């Protein structure tokens, strides 16, 4: 079904506020392959895609009532979505989705798995992170690897039991994971083994973004922004103009970066993330995820909210 967008509000900074008819469901994740083709997903198994740069959206059933926590495309047509303990896959650009893997409580001592973030490097090798909980209490982390394009997954022993929330890779060897209690993990061997890095904070970190093997940023609770110039050997806390929880960070060039978070927070840096300036977002709703490229940007959030940025 084709969905037209509700009336748009133009904020001065180039962010344009629109709303998807998502039935009141929050939108948790956004991914664009190019300027025209993109996907958003969120609570209650909500998933929708556009082929015209967000002018119209087509809703697709994914086959779950769980919240979709992440969307990632490993190629033009090959994409993955995470919901509950399941990985859903598409091979036709997101028109049709099927459950490709389901992690069972029996793999985690009877605890319920919840997957948060997935990344692929190339066609074959991918990783997923999350948490296992019992009676609404998180009792362990989840970290798993595929070496065959998602056909099979092996659960690895992470060096922490904390909730693992987001993963990022810069090449086929080097990757980072962030999570609860200031956890930062690093791999230099393609995710086969992971070691802890010292973040210098105990707040939950929700998102990490690396431009190359040296320069990276992480964001989290209480307006926390961390940066590193040495691949995470040392992390430096950056002065933040926000006090709200920051949920997503992305750099579009070596200098220019963006952050979104709760309460409609949008921050921008033009100096490699050393200083950040609050932007006019035009909303007070929570913004959960961000996707930026050279010309356009997208932020998604509460109650079907979509913000589009045009230069």
JSON list of N, CA, C and O in Angstrom, two decimals, residues 104-136:
[
{"chain": "A", "resi": 104, "resn": "UNK", "atom": "N", "xyz": [17.63, -18.97, 19.74]},
{"chain": "A", "resi": 104, "resn": "UNK", "atom": "CA", "xyz": [16.71, -19.57, 20.71]},
{"chain": "A", "resi": 104, "resn": "UNK", "atom": "C", "xyz": [17.19, -19.31, 22.13]},
{"chain": "A", "resi": 104, "resn": "UNK", "atom": "O", "xyz": [18.39, -19.24, 22.39]},
{"chain": "A", "resi": 105, "resn": "UNK", "atom": "N", "xyz": [16.24, -19.20, 23.09]},
{"chain": "A", "resi": 105, "resn": "UNK", "atom": "CA", "xyz": [16.63, -19.05, 24.49]},
{"chain": "A", "resi": 105, "resn": "UNK", "atom": "C", "xyz": [17.56, -20.16, 24.97]},
{"chain": "A", "resi": 105, "resn": "UNK", "atom": "O", "xyz": [18.42, -19.93, 25.82]},
{"chain": "A", "resi": 106, "resn": "UNK", "atom": "N", "xyz": [17.43, -21.36, 24.39]},
{"chain": "A", "resi": 106, "resn": "UNK", "atom": "CA", "xyz": [18.28, -22.49, 24.80]},
{"chain": "A", "resi": 106, "resn": "UNK", "atom": "C", "xyz": [19.76, -22.22, 24.52]},
{"chain": "A", "resi": 106, "resn": "UNK", "atom": "O", "xyz": [20.64, -22.84, 25.14]},
{"chain": "A", "resi": 107, "resn": "UNK", "atom": "N", "xyz": [20.06, -21.29, 23.59]},
{"chain": "A", "resi": 107, "resn": "UNK", "atom": "CA", "xyz": [21.46, -20.93, 23.31]},
{"chain": "A", "resi": 107, "resn": "UNK", "atom": "C", "xyz": [22.03, -19.98, 24.36]},
{"chain": "A", "resi": 107, "resn": "UNK", "atom": "O", "xyz": [23.23, -19.75, 24.39]},
{"chain": "A", "resi": 108, "resn": "UNK", "atom": "N", "xyz": [21.14, -19.44, 25.22]},
{"chain": "A", "resi": 108, "resn": "UNK", "atom": "CA", "xyz": [21.56, -18.42, 26.20]},
{"chain": "A", "resi": 108, "resn": "UNK", "atom": "C", "xyz": [21.05, -18.76, 27.61]},
{"chain": "A", "resi": 108, "resn": "UNK", "atom": "O", "xyz": [20.51, -17.92, 28.30]},
{"chain": "A", "resi": 109, "resn": "UNK", "atom": "N", "xyz": [21.18, -20.05, 27.97]},
{"chain": "A", "resi": 109, "resn": "UNK", "atom": "CA", "xyz": [20.76, -20.52, 29.29]},
{"chain": "A", "resi": 109, "resn": "UNK", "atom": "C", "xyz": [19.32, -20.19, 29.61]},
{"chain": "A", "resi": 109, "resn": "UNK", "atom": "O", "xyz": [18.97, -19.85, 30.75]},
{"chain": "A", "resi": 110, "resn": "UNK", "atom": "N", "xyz": [18.48, -20.24, 28.60]},
{"chain": "A", "resi": 110, "resn": "UNK", "atom": "CA", "xyz": [17.05, -20.02, 28.80]},
{"chain": "A", "resi": 110, "resn": "UNK", "atom": "C", "xyz": [16.64, -18.56, 28.78]},
{"chain": "A", "resi": 110, "resn": "UNK", "atom": "O", "xyz": [15.44, -18.24, 28.93]},
{"chain": "A", "resi": 111, "resn": "UNK", "atom": "N", "xyz": [17.59, -17.65, 28.61]},
{"chain": "A", "resi": 111, "resn": "UNK", "atom": "CA", "xyz": [17.27, -16.22, 28.57]},
{"chain": "A", "resi": 111, "resn": "UNK", "atom": "C", "xyz": [16.76, -15.82, 27.18]},
{"chain": "A", "resi": 111, "resn": "UNK", "atom": "O", "xyz": [17.09, -16.45, 26.18]},
{"chain": "A", "resi": 112, "resn": "UNK", "atom": "N", "xyz": [15.94, -14.78, 27.14]},
{"chain": "A", "resi": 112, "resn": "UNK", "atom": "CA", "xyz": [15.32, -14.33, 25.89]},
{"chain": "A", "resi": 112, "resn": "UNK", "atom": "C", "xyz": [16.28, -13.43, 25.10]},
{"chain": "A", "resi": 112, "resn": "UNK", "atom": "O", "xyz": [16.72, -12.40, 25.62]},
{"chain": "A", "resi": 113, "resn": "UNK", "atom": "N", "xyz": [16.60, -13.80, 23.85]},
{"chain": "A", "resi": 113, "resn": "UNK", "atom": "CA", "xyz": [17.52, -12.96, 23.07]},
{"chain": "A", "resi": 113, "resn": "UNK", "atom": "C", "xyz": [16.83, -11.76, 22.42]},
{"chain": "A", "resi": 113, "resn": "UNK", "atom": "O", "xyz": [15.67, -11.86, 21.99]},
{"chain": "A", "resi": 114, "resn": "UNK", "atom": "N", "xyz": [17.53, -10.64, 22.37]},
{"chain": "A", "resi": 114, "resn": "UNK", "atom": "CA", "xyz": [17.07, -9.43, 21.66]},
{"chain": "A", "resi": 114, "resn": "UNK", "atom": "C", "xyz": [18.27, -8.91, 20.88]},
{"chain": "A", "resi": 114, "resn": "UNK", "atom": "O", "xyz": [19.33, -8.63, 21.45]},
{"chain": "A", "resi": 115, "resn": "UNK", "atom": "N", "xyz": [18.09, -8.79, 19.55]},
{"chain": "A", "resi": 115, "resn": "UNK", "atom": "CA", "xyz": [19.18, -8.36, 18.68]},
{"chain": "A", "resi": 115, "resn": "UNK", "atom": "C", "xyz": [19.03, -6.87, 18.36]},
{"chain": "A", "resi": 115, "resn": "UNK", "atom": "O", "xyz": [17.94, -6.40, 18.05]},
{"chain": "A", "resi": 116, "resn": "UNK", "atom": "N", "xyz": [20.14, -6.14, 18.41]},
{"chain": "A", "resi": 116, "resn": "UNK", "atom": "CA", "xyz": [20.09, -4.68, 18.25]},
{"chain": "A", "resi": 116, "resn": "UNK", "atom": "C", "xyz": [20.77, -4.16, 17.00]},
{"chain": "A", "resi": 116, "resn": "UNK", "atom": "O", "xyz": [20.37, -3.14, 16.46]},
{"chain": "A", "resi": 117, "resn": "UNK", "atom": "N", "xyz": [21.87, -4.80, 16.59]},
{"chain": "A", "resi": 117, "resn": "UNK", "atom": "CA", "xyz": [22.67, -4.19, 15.53]},
{"chain": "A", "resi": 117, "resn": "UNK", "atom": "C", "xyz": [23.36, -5.27, 14.71]},
{"chain": "A", "resi": 117, "resn": "UNK", "atom": "O", "xyz": [23.82, -6.27, 15.25]},
{"chain": "A", "resi": 118, "resn": "UNK", "atom": "N", "xyz": [23.42, -5.04, 13.38]},
{"chain": "A", "resi": 118, "resn": "UNK", "atom": "CA", "xyz": [24.01, -6.01, 12.46]},
{"chain": "A", "resi": 118, "resn": "UNK", "atom": "C", "xyz": [24.86, -5.26, 11.43]},
{"chain": "A", "resi": 118, "resn": "UNK", "atom": "O", "xyz": [24.49, -4.20, 10.95]},
{"chain": "A", "resi": 119, "resn": "UNK", "atom": "N", "xyz": [26.02, -5.82, 11.10]},
{"chain": "A", "resi": 119, "resn": "UNK", "atom": "CA", "xyz": [26.88, -5.27, 10.05]},
{"chain": "A", "resi": 119, "resn": "UNK", "atom": "C", "xyz": [27.48, -6.41, 9.23]},
{"chain": "A", "resi": 119, "resn": "UNK", "atom": "O", "xyz": [27.77, -7.48, 9.76]},
{"chain": "A", "resi": 120, "resn": "UNK", "atom": "N", "xyz": [27.65, -6.14, 7.94]},
{"chain": "A", "resi": 120, "resn": "UNK", "atom": "CA", "xyz": [28.34, -7.07, 7.05]},
{"chain": "A", "resi": 120, "resn": "UNK", "atom": "C", "xyz": [29.55, -6.37, 6.46]},
{"chain": "A", "resi": 120, "resn": "UNK", "atom": "O", "xyz": [29.55, -5.15, 6.30]},
{"chain": "A", "resi": 121, "resn": "UNK", "atom": "N", "xyz": [30.57, -7.14, 6.16]},
{"chain": "A", "resi": 121, "resn": "UNK", "atom": "CA", "xyz": [31.67, -6.61, 5.39]},
{"chain": "A", "resi": 121, "resn": "UNK", "atom": "C", "xyz": [31.91, -7.56, 4.22]},
{"chain": "A", "resi": 121, "resn": "UNK", "atom": "O", "xyz": [32.34, -8.68, 4.42]},
{"chain": "A", "resi": 122, "resn": "UNK", "atom": "N", "xyz": [31.55, -7.10, 3.04]},
{"chain": "A", "resi": 122, "resn": "UNK", "atom": "CA", "xyz": [31.55, -7.99, 1.89]},
{"chain": "A", "resi": 122, "resn": "UNK", "atom": "C", "xyz": [30.30, -8.87, 1.93]},
{"chain": "A", "resi": 122, "resn": "UNK", "atom": "O", "xyz": [29.37, -8.62, 2.68]},
{"chain": "A", "resi": 123, "resn": "UNK", "atom": "N", "xyz": [30.30, -9.91, 1.11]},
{"chain": "A", "resi": 123, "resn": "UNK", "atom": "CA", "xyz": [29.10, -10.74, 0.96]},
{"chain": "A", "resi": 123, "resn": "UNK", "atom": "C", "xyz": [28.96, -11.79, 2.06]},
{"chain": "A", "resi": 123, "resn": "UNK", "atom": "O", "xyz": [27.87, -12.21, 2.41]},
{"chain": "A", "resi": 124, "resn": "UNK", "atom": "N", "xyz": [30.09, -12.26, 2.59]},
{"chain": "A", "resi": 124, "resn": "UNK", "atom": "CA", "xyz": [30.07, -13.46, 3.43]},
{"chain": "A", "resi": 124, "resn": "UNK", "atom": "C", "xyz": [30.06, -13.19, 4.93]},
{"chain": "A", "resi": 124, "resn": "UNK", "atom": "O", "xyz": [29.32, -13.82, 5.69]},
{"chain": "A", "resi": 125, "resn": "UNK", "atom": "N", "xyz": [30.90, -12.26, 5.38]},
{"chain": "A", "resi": 125, "resn": "UNK", "atom": "CA", "xyz": [31.17, -12.13, 6.81]},
{"chain": "A", "resi": 125, "resn": "UNK", "atom": "C", "xyz": [30.30, -11.04, 7.43]},
{"chain": "A", "resi": 125, "resn": "UNK", "atom": "O", "xyz": [30.30, -9.90, 6.97]},
{"chain": "A", "resi": 126, "resn": "UNK", "atom": "N", "xyz": [29.58, -11.40, 8.50]},
{"chain": "A", "resi": 126, "resn": "UNK", "atom": "CA", "xyz": [28.72, -10.44, 9.19]},
{"chain": "A", "resi": 126, "resn": "UNK", "atom": "C", "xyz": [28.69, -10.72, 10.68]},
{"chain": "A", "resi": 126, "resn": "UNK", "atom": "O", "xyz": [29.10, -11.79, 11.14]},
{"chain": "A", "resi": 127, "resn": "UNK", "atom": "N", "xyz": [28.20, -9.74, 11.42]},
{"chain": "A", "resi": 127, "resn": "UNK", "atom": "CA", "xyz": [28.17, -9.82, 12.87]},
{"chain": "A", "resi": 127, "resn": "UNK", "atom": "C", "xyz": [26.87, -9.25, 13.40]},
{"chain": "A", "resi": 127, "resn": "UNK", "atom": "O", "xyz": [26.29, -8.33, 12.81]},
{"chain": "A", "resi": 128, "resn": "UNK", "atom": "N", "xyz": [26.40, -9.79, 14.51]},
{"chain": "A", "resi": 128, "resn": "UNK", "atom": "CA", "xyz": [25.19, -9.27, 15.15]},
{"chain": "A", "resi": 128, "resn": "UNK", "atom": "C", "xyz": [25.45, -9.17, 16.65]},
{"chain": "A", "resi": 128, "resn": "UNK", "atom": "O", "xyz": [26.18, -9.99, 17.22]},
{"chain": "A", "resi": 129, "resn": "UNK", "atom": "N", "xyz": [24.90, -8.13, 17.29]},
{"chain": "A", "resi": 129, "resn": "UNK", "atom": "CA", "xyz": [25.05, -7.97, 18.74]},
{"chain": "A", "resi": 129, "resn": "UNK", "atom": "C", "xyz": [23.69, -7.72, 19.38]},
{"chain": "A", "resi": 129, "resn": "UNK", "atom": "O", "xyz": [22.73, -7.31, 18.73]},
{"chain": "A", "resi": 130, "resn": "UNK", "atom": "N", "xyz": [23.63, -7.98, 20.70]},
{"chain": "A", "resi": 130, "resn": "UNK", "atom": "CA", "xyz": [22.38, -7.78, 21.43]},
{"chain": "A", "resi": 130, "resn": "UNK", "atom": "C", "xyz": [22.53, -8.15, 22.89]},
{"chain": "A", "resi": 130, "resn": "UNK", "atom": "O", "xyz": [23.62, -8.07, 23.47]},
{"chain": "A", "resi": 131, "resn": "UNK", "atom": "N", "xyz": [21.41, -8.59, 23.47]},
{"chain": "A", "resi": 131, "resn": "UNK", "atom": "CA", "xyz": [21.43, -8.98, 24.88]},
{"chain": "A", "resi": 131, "resn": "UNK", "atom": "C", "xyz": [20.47, -10.14, 25.13]},
{"chain": "A", "resi": 131, "resn": "UNK", "atom": "O", "xyz": [19.56, -10.38, 24.34]},
{"chain": "A", "resi": 132, "resn": "UNK", "atom": "N", "xyz": [20.73, -10.84, 26.22]},
{"chain": "A", "resi": 132, "resn": "UNK", "atom": "CA", "xyz": [19.85, -11.92, 26.66]},
{"chain": "A", "resi": 132, "resn": "UNK", "atom": "C", "xyz": [19.29, -11.55, 28.03]},
{"chain": "A", "resi": 132, "resn": "UNK", "atom": "O", "xyz": [20.04, -11.16, 28.92]},
{"chain": "A", "resi": 133, "resn": "UNK", "atom": "N", "xyz": [17.96, -11.63, 28.17]},
{"chain": "A", "resi": 133, "resn": "UNK", "atom": "CA", "xyz": [17.35, -11.20, 29.43]},
{"chain": "A", "resi": 133, "resn": "UNK", "atom": "C", "xyz": [16.41, -12.26, 30.00]},
{"chain": "A", "resi": 133, "resn": "UNK", "atom": "O", "xyz": [15.82, -13.06, 29.27]},
{"chain": "A", "resi": 134, "resn": "UNK", "atom": "N", "xyz": [16.31, -12.23, 31.33]},
{"chain": "A", "resi": 134, "resn": "UNK", "atom": "CA", "xyz": [15.39, -13.10, 32.04]},
{"chain": "A", "resi": 134, "resn": "UNK", "atom": "C", "xyz": [14.60, -12.24, 33.00]},
{"chain": "A", "resi": 134, "resn": "UNK", "atom": "O", "xyz": [15.19, -11.47, 33.76]},
{"chain": "A", "resi": 135, "resn": "UNK", "atom": "N", "xyz": [13.27, -12.35, 32.95]},
{"chain": "A", "resi": 135, "resn": "UNK", "atom": "CA", "xyz": [12.39, -11.52, 33.81]},
{"chain": "A", "resi": 135, "resn": "UNK", "atom": "C", "xyz": [12.74, -10.04, 33.68]},
{"chain": "A", "resi": 135, "resn": "UNK", "atom": "O", "xyz": [12.87, -9.30, 34.66]},
{"chain": "A", "resi": 136, "resn": "UNK", "atom": "N", "xyz": [12.91, -9.60, 32.43]},
{"chain": "A", "resi": 136, "resn": "UNK", "atom": "CA", "xyz": [13.21, -8.19, 32.11]},
{"chain": "A", "resi": 136, "resn": "UNK", "atom": "C", "xyz": [14.55, -7.70, 32.66]},
{"chain": "A", "resi": 136, "resn": "UNK", "atom": "O", "xyz": [14.81, -6.50, 32.68]}
]
